[in-house]
């Protein structure tokens, strides 16, 4: 069982992710703010993080990614930036994260990407 | 300006009237004839004839011919000689007018000294010819004793020349400026001048003072203080009064002359000489006044343009040191002109923009013929940063300026609006994307083949899914536009196989084409052509053109795609058999939100963004998009994308 941390303010998407990932033996913990994301990543280090960029509360997805990279226990985990901004590809590279634009990607392709990043065959 | 009115009844009447005036003037002139009934030492008709032809064009010469003919016919009663003299008089006016039109600015001949001299020369020449013809005529018809020929010719010549020099200017100048504006001081001065003139008449004519050059005094006065026409009129008055006196046996000219004719000749010589001199002086004064006025007006106008303009102007040296600043510098930057003099223009520019400004200034210096535009942040005197747009031009080599001229204006508000607009567009697009994602993913999770649903519901879900797909596409296009405008279009060029991308797009559109009953095929046999472009953009561009070609086609039509390998470029062309694009709308096709009138008839949903984006992509690669419509028989369109192929490396 792999653990994924999802930071996504659009709660309607939370269940979709959970349903889609369950068959692949992945457990998903979803939070809506960057602050929650950072504290959860530290207290309960996941195997992977999926981050939105535009988040409420002043801490954005990239801030969360940088915190994850700074923390020894999570520094090496795969990060997927899953957002609707398509202008931030370079910033994602800077935190060694993969990048997908939500609207332009079928849910199935997102799941596929996650499996690749977690090396689940 | 010469009037070249058509010959309507009104103008015929005018011409007849002019002929009558000529006739009357001629008869009046011959009142002074003494040496021969047909030859007078005073001949105003010459001046009238030249003025008339200058005004109405040389083509009205017949009125001179007719007028002159009747003057002489009623004097001598001889048909042939009258006609001959009339020809001479007409020729004189025609030659003089032609030369003045050609060499001395036509009706404005008295406004410049050089033109006046030309006029005098031309008048002298033309009247000499006329006199020669006239005298020849009189001798050949035995109306004149050949022994008197030289004397009569001289009288004739001087009479005509006097007429030209004294009467032409009066007529021309008053005709050109008939209005008299009465200002009290000027009027008083004119009355004083009249008194002085009367006094001189009294001294010279009544008291017999033998120095007629005294007349020069009031003429000089007039030349400097009044207009040209007043001076000309004064000259005419002096001529008329002295002529009257001379024919009545008084005045300075009669004293030493053996006959009235000889006295009148001397009077004519005198009048011609002071006439030409005075007219030249008056013209010089007028010319100078005119130049001063023009300069003054021009300077005032430029001053107003610079000082009242909301745009500001500074002059700098090549090192950006300000040597002049217009008053509106205060409006734009908050500094009074004297506060910025001697300072470097760069000292007001934001440190991050100074490099750019230095480069622009050196461009200005290096390209003296070009205007260079720049935009920088500058510090207003009140401490805030404002956006300034500048237009620089080097006039270092212009001896009158010897500086770099920089116009500048505040564009902060414009910048702010542009930014707000782009931000609005971006935020809106992103806000739309979130719910679209939720709809898409939810739909995807239920139209999974593994989930059993009633076919009717599945069909409806598929339609929702299709609508969602269209909307995602529209939002993506809006975002692209926003990025293009901001110059932030994400661009990741890599080696891309144009043939493979095109084939993929064609097969992906096969379903859509089948539903629209369009036959689509790839005509090229090339296996692969690599270009360095962002593959996403290439996919987008070809997709756009293909879907348009299918959407705006007619059922049963076709779409033919061709790929051509040129020596240094690859061309992808898409030809449809569709509705075509009206010629008048073709150049607008590549602008944002433009849809052709034919396109609107077919499909109401197109947003009109497609080709604008295609063009932006292709131009980014250094390529071009071309359009040919109609292809044949008023139908069909071919759109071609040409992409340059970069050499390896």
PDB file of N, CA and C in Angstrom, chain A residues 8 10 12-13 16-17 19 52 54 82-87 89-90 101-108 110, chain B residues 426-427 430-438 440-442 444-445 448 472 476 479-480 483 488 490 492 536:
ATOM      1  N   UNK A   8      -5.127  19.908  -2.765  1.00  0.00           N
ATOM      2  CA  UNK A   8      -6.018  20.358  -3.852  1.00  0.00           C
ATOM      3  C   UNK A   8      -7.216  21.063  -3.234  1.00  0.00           C
ATOM      4  N   UNK A  10      -9.921  22.126  -4.754  1.00  0.00           N
ATOM      5  CA  UNK A  10     -11.206  21.766  -5.354  1.00  0.00           C
ATOM      6  C   UNK A  10     -11.639  20.407  -4.800  1.00  0.00           C
ATOM      7  N   UNK A  12     -14.264  18.727  -4.947  1.00  0.00           N
ATOM      8  CA  UNK A  12     -15.023  17.814  -5.808  1.00  0.00           C
ATOM      9  C   UNK A  12     -14.095  16.820  -6.483  1.00  0.00           C
ATOM     10  N   UNK A  13     -12.803  17.167  -6.547  1.00  0.00           N
ATOM     11  CA  UNK A  13     -11.870  16.253  -7.198  1.00  0.00           C
ATOM     12  C   UNK A  13     -11.321  15.182  -6.248  1.00  0.00           C
ATOM     13  N   UNK A  16     -12.850  11.737  -6.628  1.00  0.00           N
ATOM     14  CA  UNK A  16     -12.486  11.183  -7.944  1.00  0.00           C
ATOM     15  C   UNK A  16     -11.117  10.524  -7.896  1.00  0.00           C
ATOM     16  N   UNK A  17     -10.155  11.242  -7.296  1.00  0.00           N
ATOM     17  CA  UNK A  17      -8.807  10.695  -7.172  1.00  0.00           C
ATOM     18  C   UNK A  17      -8.829   9.394  -6.374  1.00  0.00           C
ATOM     19  N   UNK A  19     -11.280   7.273  -5.736  1.00  0.00           N
ATOM     20  CA  UNK A  19     -11.894   6.167  -6.468  1.00  0.00           C
ATOM     21  C   UNK A  19     -10.967   5.613  -7.538  1.00  0.00           C
ATOM     22  N   UNK A  52      -1.568  20.961  -6.244  1.00  0.00           N
ATOM     23  CA  UNK A  52      -2.119  22.020  -7.093  1.00  0.00           C
ATOM     24  C   UNK A  52      -1.247  23.263  -6.855  1.00  0.00           C
ATOM     25  N   UNK A  54      -2.351  26.888  -7.385  1.00  0.00           N
ATOM     26  CA  UNK A  54      -3.122  27.971  -6.769  1.00  0.00           C
ATOM     27  C   UNK A  54      -3.924  27.418  -5.601  1.00  0.00           C
ATOM     28  N   UNK A  82      -0.098  19.105 -10.401  1.00  0.00           N
ATOM     29  CA  UNK A  82      -1.284  18.872 -11.210  1.00  0.00           C
ATOM     30  C   UNK A  82      -2.139  20.133 -11.092  1.00  0.00           C
ATOM     31  N   UNK A  83      -2.152  20.916 -12.138  1.00  0.00           N
ATOM     32  CA  UNK A  83      -2.702  22.266 -12.023  1.00  0.00           C
ATOM     33  C   UNK A  83      -3.443  22.657 -13.284  1.00  0.00           C
ATOM     34  N   UNK A  84      -4.087  23.797 -13.253  1.00  0.00           N
ATOM     35  CA  UNK A  84      -4.681  24.330 -14.469  1.00  0.00           C
ATOM     36  C   UNK A  84      -3.899  25.517 -15.029  1.00  0.00           C
ATOM     37  N   UNK A  85      -2.775  25.837 -14.408  1.00  0.00           N
ATOM     38  CA  UNK A  85      -1.892  26.864 -14.964  1.00  0.00           C
ATOM     39  C   UNK A  85      -0.963  26.165 -15.945  1.00  0.00           C
ATOM     40  N   UNK A  86      -0.797  26.708 -17.154  1.00  0.00           N
ATOM     41  CA  UNK A  86       0.140  26.016 -18.027  1.00  0.00           C
ATOM     42  C   UNK A  86       1.408  26.808 -18.264  1.00  0.00           C
ATOM     43  N   UNK A  87       1.619  27.828 -17.446  1.00  0.00           N
ATOM     44  CA  UNK A  87       2.786  28.665 -17.670  1.00  0.00           C
ATOM     45  C   UNK A  87       3.912  28.374 -16.667  1.00  0.00           C
ATOM     46  N   UNK A  89       5.646  25.419 -16.068  1.00  0.00           N
ATOM     47  CA  UNK A  89       6.407  24.202 -16.283  1.00  0.00           C
ATOM     48  C   UNK A  89       7.865  24.321 -15.765  1.00  0.00           C
ATOM     49  N   UNK A  90       8.471  25.478 -16.013  1.00  0.00           N
ATOM     50  CA  UNK A  90       9.871  25.666 -15.611  1.00  0.00           C
ATOM     51  C   UNK A  90      10.039  25.613 -14.090  1.00  0.00           C
ATOM     52  N   UNK A 101      -1.275  19.424 -16.911  1.00  0.00           N
ATOM     53  CA  UNK A 101      -2.385  20.383 -16.882  1.00  0.00           C
ATOM     54  C   UNK A 101      -3.677  19.570 -16.802  1.00  0.00           C
ATOM     55  N   UNK A 102      -4.421  19.811 -15.741  1.00  0.00           N
ATOM     56  CA  UNK A 102      -5.578  18.976 -15.425  1.00  0.00           C
ATOM     57  C   UNK A 102      -6.588  18.862 -16.558  1.00  0.00           C
ATOM     58  N   UNK A 103      -7.096  20.024 -17.005  1.00  0.00           N
ATOM     59  CA  UNK A 103      -8.158  19.988 -18.019  1.00  0.00           C
ATOM     60  C   UNK A 103      -7.754  19.264 -19.283  1.00  0.00           C
ATOM     61  N   UNK A 104      -6.449  19.292 -19.584  1.00  0.00           N
ATOM     62  CA  UNK A 104      -6.018  18.711 -20.850  1.00  0.00           C
ATOM     63  C   UNK A 104      -5.603  17.239 -20.733  1.00  0.00           C
ATOM     64  N   UNK A 105      -5.794  16.670 -19.524  1.00  0.00           N
ATOM     65  CA  UNK A 105      -5.343  15.301 -19.320  1.00  0.00           C
ATOM     66  C   UNK A 105      -6.521  14.414 -18.873  1.00  0.00           C
ATOM     67  N   UNK A 106      -6.762  13.295 -19.563  1.00  0.00           N
ATOM     68  CA  UNK A 106      -7.811  12.389 -19.097  1.00  0.00           C
ATOM     69  C   UNK A 106      -7.427  11.830 -17.728  1.00  0.00           C
ATOM     70  N   UNK A 107      -8.420  11.534 -16.896  1.00  0.00           N
ATOM     71  CA  UNK A 107      -8.165  11.018 -15.559  1.00  0.00           C
ATOM     72  C   UNK A 107      -7.312   9.734 -15.638  1.00  0.00           C
ATOM     73  N   UNK A 108      -7.610   8.917 -16.646  1.00  0.00           N
ATOM     74  CA  UNK A 108      -6.889   7.667 -16.844  1.00  0.00           C
ATOM     75  C   UNK A 108      -5.386   7.925 -17.030  1.00  0.00           C
ATOM     76  N   UNK A 110      -3.770  10.497 -15.906  1.00  0.00           N
ATOM     77  CA  UNK A 110      -3.224  10.957 -14.626  1.00  0.00           C
ATOM     78  C   UNK A 110      -2.861   9.745 -13.766  1.00  0.00           C
TER      79      UNK A 110
ATOM     80  N   UNK B 426      -6.449  35.725 -18.012  1.00  0.00           N
ATOM     81  CA  UNK B 426      -5.802  34.531 -17.465  1.00  0.00           C
ATOM     82  C   UNK B 426      -6.607  33.953 -16.312  1.00  0.00           C
ATOM     83  N   UNK B 427      -7.011  34.837 -15.381  1.00  0.00           N
ATOM     84  CA  UNK B 427      -7.723  34.348 -14.207  1.00  0.00           C
ATOM     85  C   UNK B 427      -9.032  33.696 -14.633  1.00  0.00           C
ATOM     86  N   UNK B 430      -8.466  30.353 -16.026  1.00  0.00           N
ATOM     87  CA  UNK B 430      -8.148  29.354 -15.001  1.00  0.00           C
ATOM     88  C   UNK B 430      -9.357  28.996 -14.160  1.00  0.00           C
ATOM     89  N   UNK B 431     -10.146  29.999 -13.856  1.00  0.00           N
ATOM     90  CA  UNK B 431     -11.338  29.729 -13.060  1.00  0.00           C
ATOM     91  C   UNK B 431     -12.278  28.800 -13.822  1.00  0.00           C
ATOM     92  N   UNK B 432     -12.329  28.962 -15.146  1.00  0.00           N
ATOM     93  CA  UNK B 432     -13.204  28.108 -15.943  1.00  0.00           C
ATOM     94  C   UNK B 432     -12.667  26.681 -16.000  1.00  0.00           C
ATOM     95  N   UNK B 433     -11.356  26.554 -15.946  1.00  0.00           N
ATOM     96  CA  UNK B 433     -10.762  25.231 -16.110  1.00  0.00           C
ATOM     97  C   UNK B 433     -11.085  24.272 -14.959  1.00  0.00           C
ATOM     98  N   UNK B 434     -11.167  24.804 -13.736  1.00  0.00           N
ATOM     99  CA  UNK B 434     -11.380  23.903 -12.596  1.00  0.00           C
ATOM    100  C   UNK B 434     -12.692  23.129 -12.727  1.00  0.00           C
ATOM    101  N   UNK B 435     -13.847  23.825 -12.874  1.00  0.00           N
ATOM    102  CA  UNK B 435     -15.083  23.047 -13.044  1.00  0.00           C
ATOM    103  C   UNK B 435     -15.062  22.172 -14.295  1.00  0.00           C
ATOM    104  N   UNK B 436     -14.393  22.624 -15.320  1.00  0.00           N
ATOM    105  CA  UNK B 436     -14.319  21.810 -16.536  1.00  0.00           C
ATOM    106  C   UNK B 436     -13.584  20.492 -16.260  1.00  0.00           C
ATOM    107  N   UNK B 437     -12.550  20.568 -15.419  1.00  0.00           N
ATOM    108  CA  UNK B 437     -11.810  19.368 -15.059  1.00  0.00           C
ATOM    109  C   UNK B 437     -12.714  18.405 -14.303  1.00  0.00           C
ATOM    110  N   UNK B 438     -13.461  18.973 -13.338  1.00  0.00           N
ATOM    111  CA  UNK B 438     -14.350  18.128 -12.535  1.00  0.00           C
ATOM    112  C   UNK B 438     -15.374  17.437 -13.429  1.00  0.00           C
ATOM    113  N   UNK B 440     -15.153  16.815 -16.655  1.00  0.00           N
ATOM    114  CA  UNK B 440     -14.485  15.866 -17.533  1.00  0.00           C
ATOM    115  C   UNK B 440     -14.174  14.547 -16.825  1.00  0.00           C
ATOM    116  N   UNK B 441     -13.532  14.696 -15.653  1.00  0.00           N
ATOM    117  CA  UNK B 441     -13.100  13.474 -14.957  1.00  0.00           C
ATOM    118  C   UNK B 441     -14.284  12.659 -14.456  1.00  0.00           C
ATOM    119  N   UNK B 442     -15.335  13.359 -13.975  1.00  0.00           N
ATOM    120  CA  UNK B 442     -16.527  12.640 -13.540  1.00  0.00           C
ATOM    121  C   UNK B 442     -17.153  11.869 -14.686  1.00  0.00           C
ATOM    122  N   UNK B 444     -15.681  10.895 -17.424  1.00  0.00           N
ATOM    123  CA  UNK B 444     -14.773   9.815 -17.815  1.00  0.00           C
ATOM    124  C   UNK B 444     -14.966   8.580 -16.926  1.00  0.00           C
ATOM    125  N   UNK B 445     -15.251   8.858 -15.645  1.00  0.00           N
ATOM    126  CA  UNK B 445     -15.367   7.722 -14.726  1.00  0.00           C
ATOM    127  C   UNK B 445     -16.685   6.970 -14.902  1.00  0.00           C
ATOM    128  N   UNK B 448     -17.044   4.820 -18.705  1.00  0.00           N
ATOM    129  CA  UNK B 448     -16.164   3.659 -18.768  1.00  0.00           C
ATOM    130  C   UNK B 448     -16.946   2.473 -19.333  1.00  0.00           C
ATOM    131  N   UNK B 472     -13.259  23.019 -23.214  1.00  0.00           N
ATOM    132  CA  UNK B 472     -11.853  22.966 -22.807  1.00  0.00           C
ATOM    133  C   UNK B 472     -10.988  23.572 -23.922  1.00  0.00           C
ATOM    134  N   UNK B 476      -8.617  26.834 -23.703  1.00  0.00           N
ATOM    135  CA  UNK B 476      -7.200  26.727 -24.054  1.00  0.00           C
ATOM    136  C   UNK B 476      -6.800  27.794 -25.079  1.00  0.00           C
ATOM    137  N   UNK B 479      -6.528  31.137 -23.422  1.00  0.00           N
ATOM    138  CA  UNK B 479      -5.284  31.214 -22.669  1.00  0.00           C
ATOM    139  C   UNK B 479      -4.096  31.449 -23.598  1.00  0.00           C
ATOM    140  N   UNK B 480      -4.108  30.746 -24.727  1.00  0.00           N
ATOM    141  CA  UNK B 480      -3.031  30.951 -25.698  1.00  0.00           C
ATOM    142  C   UNK B 480      -2.966  32.402 -26.148  1.00  0.00           C
ATOM    143  N   UNK B 483      -1.476  34.507 -23.576  1.00  0.00           N
ATOM    144  CA  UNK B 483      -0.029  34.317 -23.547  1.00  0.00           C
ATOM    145  C   UNK B 483       0.661  34.976 -24.718  1.00  0.00           C
ATOM    146  N   UNK B 488       4.289  35.573 -23.677  1.00  0.00           N
ATOM    147  CA  UNK B 488       4.728  34.526 -22.757  1.00  0.00           C
ATOM    148  C   UNK B 488       4.238  33.163 -23.195  1.00  0.00           C
ATOM    149  N   UNK B 490       4.241  29.624 -23.905  1.00  0.00           N
ATOM    150  CA  UNK B 490       5.224  28.586 -23.592  1.00  0.00           C
ATOM    151  C   UNK B 490       5.681  27.948 -24.905  1.00  0.00           C
ATOM    152  N   UNK B 492       8.518  25.174 -26.472  1.00  0.00           N
ATOM    153  CA  UNK B 492       9.594  24.214 -26.248  1.00  0.00           C
ATOM    154  C   UNK B 492       9.948  23.524 -27.550  1.00  0.00           C
ATOM    155  N   UNK B 536       3.684  20.447 -29.660  1.00  0.00           N
ATOM    156  CA  UNK B 536       2.308  20.771 -29.243  1.00  0.00           C
ATOM    157  C   UNK B 536       1.725  21.847 -30.138  1.00  0.00           C
TER     158      UNK B 536
END
